[in-house]
Amino acid sequence: MKPFCVTLVLVAAWVSPVCLSASGQPQHDDSMEIARLSQKMDKDSPQHPINQGEIDRLASLLAKHNRPIPVEVLSRLLLGTSKCDFSYFVISNFIKQYPERAAADLIPLLAHKDAKVRARAAAVFARYGTRPEEHRDASQKSFRRFVRTNAVKTDLFVESLRANLKDTDIALRWSSAQALVASSLPQAGEIVPLVVAWLKDEAPAVLENTRAWNVAGNIFSADPALAAKHILRVG
């Protein structure tokens, strides 16, 4: 029996370092993965790039453990492009798994020094706010609910979007206008005349070839009568 006992001891010693979850499955060490991905982010270069999936995983793990997510991580998710030629942020696991955290962390980026980051952040708020209710999944509904019950009460959210309406960057102005209306803020009175003027000055002559008219339609739907009044005035 001695050899058998020794074998059991050796086997027990070999398996003891493995941490098992309640289900009996090995438990991943999130802290080590966060450290690995953070280090890879810090050393990111053309020779040793970090991909969007890894940045997404880093953001998700930090959110899982309620840890701060660096602005650089959020910016890279916003500036990354998905297959549908939109911000990677909207298809990320981060926003799907932690929609309210994603919405809260996006608010400061509306005042980011980079206009493209501000535009992408505003576009996420606009996209999630204007999508028809029947086309929203659970995470999108949670994101929208957080915006309408929490974000709209913060000066940073409202004032950053309003300040962006005056920016020279066209994409930033349009996405900020749409985000304000999508958030159900009482801003239609000041936004509709701006959008009518933008359409006159910036939209190409062939209506079906411009996304601006689709965005304008979403904005005008907040107050059709006011929109019609200003459009007729311009005409």
mmCIF file of C-alpha atoms in Angstrom:
data_model
loop_
_atom_site.group_PDB
_atom_site.id
_atom_site.type_symbol
_atom_site.label_atom_id
_atom_site.label_comp_id
_atom_site.label_asym_id
_atom_site.label_seq_id
_atom_site.Cartn_x
_atom_site.Cartn_y
_atom_site.Cartn_z
ATOM 1 C CA MET A 1 0.000 0.000 0.000
ATOM 2 C CA LYS A 2 2.927 2.373 0.537
ATOM 3 C CA PRO A 3 3.583 3.086 -3.142
ATOM 4 C CA PHE A 4 -0.116 3.797 -3.581
ATOM 5 C CA CYS A 5 -0.102 6.244 -0.650
ATOM 6 C CA VAL A 6 2.971 8.004 -2.016
ATOM 7 C CA THR A 7 1.253 8.348 -5.392
ATOM 8 C CA LEU A 8 -1.751 9.969 -3.779
ATOM 9 C CA VAL A 9 0.445 12.444 -1.946
ATOM 10 C CA LEU A 10 2.313 13.335 -5.130
ATOM 11 C CA VAL A 11 -0.903 13.753 -7.085
ATOM 12 C CA ALA A 12 -2.376 15.895 -4.316
ATOM 13 C CA ALA A 13 0.742 18.047 -4.275
ATOM 14 C CA TRP A 14 0.596 18.469 -8.049
ATOM 15 C CA VAL A 15 -3.047 19.560 -8.227
ATOM 16 C CA SER A 16 -3.139 21.754 -5.127
ATOM 17 C CA PRO A 17 -2.006 25.014 -6.864
ATOM 18 C CA VAL A 18 -5.047 24.904 -9.179
ATOM 19 C CA CYS A 19 -7.914 27.061 -7.878
ATOM 20 C CA LEU A 20 -11.340 25.649 -8.596
ATOM 21 C CA SER A 21 -14.595 27.573 -8.773
ATOM 22 C CA ALA A 22 -17.836 26.355 -7.189
ATOM 23 C CA SER A 23 -18.609 24.522 -10.424
ATOM 24 C CA GLY A 24 -15.300 22.673 -10.279
ATOM 25 C CA GLN A 25 -13.834 24.612 -13.227
ATOM 26 C CA PRO A 26 -10.394 26.294 -13.035
ATOM 27 C CA GLN A 27 -10.706 29.938 -11.966
ATOM 28 C CA HIS A 28 -8.796 32.431 -14.109
ATOM 29 C CA ASP A 29 -6.532 34.854 -12.305
ATOM 30 C CA ASP A 30 -7.987 38.171 -13.465
ATOM 31 C CA SER A 31 -5.374 40.279 -11.697
ATOM 32 C CA MET A 32 -2.571 38.646 -13.669
ATOM 33 C CA GLU A 33 -4.471 39.119 -16.923
ATOM 34 C CA ILE A 34 -5.111 42.789 -16.132
ATOM 35 C CA ALA A 35 -1.415 43.273 -15.418
ATOM 36 C CA ARG A 36 -0.430 41.494 -18.644
ATOM 37 C CA LEU A 37 -2.821 43.495 -20.816
ATOM 38 C CA SER A 38 -1.939 46.782 -19.098
ATOM 39 C CA GLN A 39 1.740 46.131 -19.732
ATOM 40 C CA LYS A 40 1.018 45.297 -23.368
ATOM 41 C CA MET A 41 -0.989 48.513 -23.667
ATOM 42 C CA ASP A 42 1.922 50.519 -22.256
ATOM 43 C CA LYS A 43 4.353 48.914 -24.706
ATOM 44 C CA ASP A 44 2.026 49.130 -27.711
ATOM 45 C CA SER A 45 3.951 49.737 -30.936
ATOM 46 C CA PRO A 46 3.794 48.738 -34.618
ATOM 47 C CA GLN A 47 6.210 45.907 -33.786
ATOM 48 C CA HIS A 48 4.231 44.741 -30.732
ATOM 49 C CA PRO A 49 0.647 45.935 -31.225
ATOM 50 C CA ILE A 50 -2.269 45.345 -28.896
ATOM 51 C CA ASN A 51 -5.477 44.518 -30.763
ATOM 52 C CA GLN A 52 -9.007 45.801 -30.162
ATOM 53 C CA GLY A 53 -10.125 42.519 -28.611
ATOM 54 C CA GLU A 54 -7.400 42.760 -25.987
ATOM 55 C CA ILE A 55 -8.234 46.392 -25.200
ATOM 56 C CA ASP A 56 -11.883 45.370 -24.888
ATOM 57 C CA ARG A 57 -10.949 42.543 -22.516
ATOM 58 C CA LEU A 58 -8.873 44.892 -20.385
ATOM 59 C CA ALA A 59 -11.770 47.353 -20.062
ATOM 60 C CA SER A 60 -14.188 44.526 -19.221
ATOM 61 C CA LEU A 61 -11.922 43.056 -16.543
ATOM 62 C CA LEU A 62 -11.359 46.447 -14.935
ATOM 63 C CA ALA A 63 -15.121 47.064 -14.906
ATOM 64 C CA LYS A 64 -15.750 43.574 -13.498
ATOM 65 C CA HIS A 65 -13.604 44.399 -10.477
ATOM 66 C CA ASN A 66 -14.875 47.994 -10.235
ATOM 67 C CA ARG A 67 -11.455 49.441 -10.982
ATOM 68 C CA PRO A 68 -10.781 52.718 -12.850
ATOM 69 C CA ILE A 69 -10.448 52.399 -16.613
ATOM 70 C CA PRO A 70 -7.707 54.649 -18.078
ATOM 71 C CA VAL A 71 -8.847 57.253 -20.575
ATOM 72 C CA GLU A 72 -6.409 55.807 -23.103
ATOM 73 C CA VAL A 73 -8.196 52.443 -22.978
ATOM 74 C CA LEU A 74 -11.603 54.043 -23.546
ATOM 75 C CA SER A 75 -10.233 56.289 -26.313
ATOM 76 C CA ARG A 76 -8.708 53.344 -28.142
ATOM 77 C CA LEU A 77 -12.021 51.481 -28.005
ATOM 78 C CA LEU A 78 -13.790 54.528 -29.426
ATOM 79 C CA LEU A 79 -11.284 55.155 -32.201
ATOM 80 C CA GLY A 80 -11.083 51.505 -33.232
ATOM 81 C CA THR A 81 -13.271 50.689 -36.237
ATOM 82 C CA SER A 82 -15.667 47.747 -36.393
ATOM 83 C CA LYS A 83 -16.629 45.766 -39.497
ATOM 84 C CA CYS A 84 -19.668 48.006 -39.982
ATOM 85 C CA ASP A 85 -17.345 51.037 -40.181
ATOM 86 C CA PHE A 86 -18.486 52.372 -36.832
ATOM 87 C CA SER A 87 -16.711 52.728 -33.498
ATOM 88 C CA TYR A 88 -15.542 49.411 -32.035
ATOM 89 C CA PHE A 89 -16.990 50.645 -28.748
ATOM 90 C CA VAL A 90 -20.573 49.849 -29.798
ATOM 91 C CA ILE A 91 -19.824 46.160 -30.437
ATOM 92 C CA SER A 92 -17.460 45.705 -27.496
ATOM 93 C CA ASN A 93 -18.063 43.193 -24.726
ATOM 94 C CA PHE A 94 -17.424 46.061 -22.335
ATOM 95 C CA ILE A 95 -20.580 47.951 -23.303
ATOM 96 C CA LYS A 96 -22.600 44.732 -23.612
ATOM 97 C CA GLN A 97 -21.631 43.426 -20.170
ATOM 98 C CA TYR A 98 -21.371 46.734 -18.292
ATOM 99 C CA PRO A 99 -23.628 49.238 -20.132
ATOM 100 C CA GLU A 100 -24.175 51.610 -17.212
ATOM 101 C CA ARG A 101 -20.471 51.687 -16.391
ATOM 102 C CA ALA A 102 -19.724 52.309 -20.089
ATOM 103 C CA ALA A 103 -22.160 55.237 -20.192
ATOM 104 C CA ALA A 104 -20.715 56.771 -17.031
ATOM 105 C CA ASP A 105 -17.124 56.420 -18.261
ATOM 106 C CA LEU A 106 -17.996 57.943 -21.647
ATOM 107 C CA ILE A 107 -19.279 61.212 -20.188
ATOM 108 C CA PRO A 108 -15.834 62.744 -19.444
ATOM 109 C CA LEU A 109 -14.727 61.876 -22.984
ATOM 110 C CA LEU A 110 -17.298 64.335 -24.330
ATOM 111 C CA ALA A 111 -14.809 66.984 -23.164
ATOM 112 C CA HIS A 112 -11.662 65.172 -24.376
ATOM 113 C CA LYS A 113 -8.961 67.293 -26.019
ATOM 114 C CA ASP A 114 -9.209 65.257 -29.243
ATOM 115 C CA ALA A 115 -12.259 66.280 -31.307
ATOM 116 C CA LYS A 116 -12.446 62.825 -32.890
ATOM 117 C CA VAL A 117 -12.704 61.165 -29.471
ATOM 118 C CA ARG A 118 -15.424 63.653 -28.479
ATOM 119 C CA ALA A 119 -17.295 62.961 -31.717
ATOM 120 C CA ARG A 120 -17.113 59.176 -31.280
ATOM 121 C CA ALA A 121 -18.294 59.423 -27.658
ATOM 122 C CA ALA A 122 -21.234 61.618 -28.663
ATOM 123 C CA ALA A 123 -22.027 59.240 -31.527
ATOM 124 C CA VAL A 124 -22.358 56.328 -29.090
ATOM 125 C CA PHE A 125 -24.856 58.292 -26.998
ATOM 126 C CA ALA A 126 -26.716 59.261 -30.166
ATOM 127 C CA ARG A 127 -26.746 55.739 -31.595
ATOM 128 C CA TYR A 128 -28.045 54.091 -28.437
ATOM 129 C CA GLY A 129 -30.576 56.834 -27.875
ATOM 130 C CA THR A 130 -32.176 56.897 -31.316
ATOM 131 C CA ARG A 131 -32.378 53.150 -32.043
ATOM 132 C CA PRO A 132 -36.051 52.013 -32.037
ATOM 133 C CA GLU A 133 -37.106 50.359 -28.784
ATOM 134 C CA GLU A 134 -37.930 47.035 -30.455
ATOM 135 C CA HIS A 135 -34.399 46.851 -31.889
ATOM 136 C CA ARG A 136 -32.632 47.389 -28.554
ATOM 137 C CA ASP A 137 -31.194 44.507 -26.576
ATOM 138 C CA ALA A 138 -30.987 44.450 -22.759
ATOM 139 C CA SER A 139 -27.620 46.208 -22.608
ATOM 140 C CA GLN A 140 -28.745 48.996 -24.938
ATOM 141 C CA LYS A 141 -31.862 49.547 -22.845
ATOM 142 C CA SER A 142 -29.752 49.727 -19.671
ATOM 143 C CA PHE A 143 -27.385 52.205 -21.333
ATOM 144 C CA ARG A 144 -30.261 54.412 -22.489
ATOM 145 C CA ARG A 145 -31.997 54.225 -19.114
ATOM 146 C CA PHE A 146 -28.798 55.330 -17.353
ATOM 147 C CA VAL A 147 -28.434 58.279 -19.728
ATOM 148 C CA ARG A 148 -32.006 59.454 -19.260
ATOM 149 C CA THR A 149 -32.067 59.036 -15.471
ATOM 150 C CA ASN A 150 -28.476 59.866 -14.478
ATOM 151 C CA ALA A 151 -26.294 61.368 -17.223
ATOM 152 C CA VAL A 152 -28.763 64.134 -18.088
ATOM 153 C CA LYS A 153 -28.540 65.378 -14.504
ATOM 154 C CA THR A 154 -24.800 66.013 -14.723
ATOM 155 C CA ASP A 155 -23.479 69.361 -15.910
ATOM 156 C CA LEU A 156 -20.519 67.671 -17.604
ATOM 157 C CA PHE A 157 -22.781 65.658 -19.915
ATOM 158 C CA VAL A 158 -25.100 68.503 -20.889
ATOM 159 C CA GLU A 159 -22.577 71.328 -21.077
ATOM 160 C CA SER A 160 -19.989 69.280 -22.985
ATOM 161 C CA LEU A 161 -22.525 68.372 -25.663
ATOM 162 C CA ARG A 162 -23.751 71.956 -25.903
ATOM 163 C CA ALA A 163 -20.179 73.261 -26.186
ATOM 164 C CA ASN A 164 -19.510 70.765 -28.973
ATOM 165 C CA LEU A 165 -22.346 72.283 -31.015
ATOM 166 C CA LYS A 166 -20.062 75.272 -31.607
ATOM 167 C CA ASP A 167 -17.014 73.266 -32.680
ATOM 168 C CA THR A 168 -15.595 73.534 -36.189
ATOM 169 C CA ASP A 169 -15.533 69.732 -36.531
ATOM 170 C CA ILE A 170 -18.629 68.742 -38.528
ATOM 171 C CA ALA A 171 -18.904 65.175 -37.225
ATOM 172 C CA LEU A 172 -18.615 66.396 -33.644
ATOM 173 C CA ARG A 173 -21.368 68.976 -34.071
ATOM 174 C CA TRP A 174 -23.799 66.563 -35.716
ATOM 175 C CA SER A 175 -23.262 63.708 -33.253
ATOM 176 C CA SER A 176 -23.543 66.076 -30.283
ATOM 177 C CA ALA A 177 -26.809 67.524 -31.578
ATOM 178 C CA GLN A 178 -28.229 64.047 -32.085
ATOM 179 C CA ALA A 179 -27.043 62.911 -28.634
ATOM 180 C CA LEU A 180 -28.753 65.862 -26.943
ATOM 181 C CA VAL A 181 -32.064 65.130 -28.647
ATOM 182 C CA ALA A 182 -31.732 61.365 -28.070
ATOM 183 C CA SER A 183 -31.262 62.012 -24.353
ATOM 184 C CA SER A 184 -34.721 63.662 -24.223
ATOM 185 C CA LEU A 185 -33.255 66.925 -23.020
ATOM 186 C CA PRO A 186 -35.347 70.045 -23.709
ATOM 187 C CA GLN A 187 -32.834 71.336 -26.236
ATOM 188 C CA ALA A 188 -34.840 71.015 -29.469
ATOM 189 C CA GLY A 189 -35.608 74.723 -29.501
ATOM 190 C CA GLU A 190 -31.928 75.620 -29.877
ATOM 191 C CA ILE A 191 -30.820 72.567 -31.893
ATOM 192 C CA VAL A 192 -33.408 72.531 -34.698
ATOM 193 C CA PRO A 193 -32.448 75.980 -36.098
ATOM 194 C CA LEU A 194 -28.775 74.984 -35.983
ATOM 195 C CA VAL A 195 -29.385 71.758 -37.862
ATOM 196 C CA VAL A 196 -31.458 73.529 -40.520
ATOM 197 C CA ALA A 197 -28.573 75.956 -41.050
ATOM 198 C CA TRP A 198 -26.049 73.097 -41.178
ATOM 199 C CA LEU A 199 -28.127 71.317 -43.810
ATOM 200 C CA LYS A 200 -28.197 74.448 -45.935
ATOM 201 C CA ASP A 201 -24.458 75.064 -45.668
ATOM 202 C CA GLU A 202 -22.963 71.573 -45.410
ATOM 203 C CA ALA A 203 -25.249 68.945 -46.930
ATOM 204 C CA PRO A 204 -24.680 68.098 -50.609
ATOM 205 C CA ALA A 205 -27.364 68.748 -53.178
ATOM 206 C CA VAL A 206 -28.211 65.072 -53.762
ATOM 207 C CA LEU A 207 -30.214 64.226 -50.652
ATOM 208 C CA GLU A 208 -30.043 60.436 -50.883
ATOM 209 C CA ASN A 209 -26.242 60.525 -50.862
ATOM 210 C CA THR A 210 -25.820 62.133 -47.465
ATOM 211 C CA ARG A 211 -26.097 60.706 -43.983
ATOM 212 C CA ALA A 212 -26.724 64.225 -42.698
ATOM 213 C CA TRP A 213 -30.347 64.102 -43.802
ATOM 214 C CA ASN A 214 -30.940 60.852 -41.913
ATOM 215 C CA VAL A 215 -29.458 62.345 -38.758
ATOM 216 C CA ALA A 216 -31.469 65.529 -39.278
ATOM 217 C CA GLY A 217 -34.626 63.443 -39.557
ATOM 218 C CA ASN A 218 -33.982 61.944 -36.132
ATOM 219 C CA ILE A 219 -33.434 65.394 -34.669
ATOM 220 C CA PHE A 220 -36.463 66.955 -36.367
ATOM 221 C CA SER A 221 -38.710 64.163 -35.083
ATOM 222 C CA ALA A 222 -38.285 65.595 -31.562
ATOM 223 C CA ASP A 223 -40.267 68.684 -32.654
ATOM 224 C CA PRO A 224 -41.627 68.337 -36.220
ATOM 225 C CA ALA A 225 -43.629 71.581 -36.086
ATOM 226 C CA LEU A 226 -40.599 73.614 -35.069
ATOM 227 C CA ALA A 227 -38.495 71.895 -37.724
ATOM 228 C CA ALA A 228 -41.054 72.633 -40.437
ATOM 229 C CA LYS A 229 -41.217 76.273 -39.373
ATOM 230 C CA HIS A 230 -37.459 76.762 -39.678
ATOM 231 C CA ILE A 231 -37.156 74.779 -42.925
ATOM 232 C CA LEU A 232 -39.876 76.883 -44.551
ATOM 233 C CA ARG A 233 -38.183 80.030 -43.295
ATOM 234 C CA VAL A 234 -34.922 79.020 -44.952
ATOM 235 C CA GLY A 235 -36.684 78.068 -48.131
#
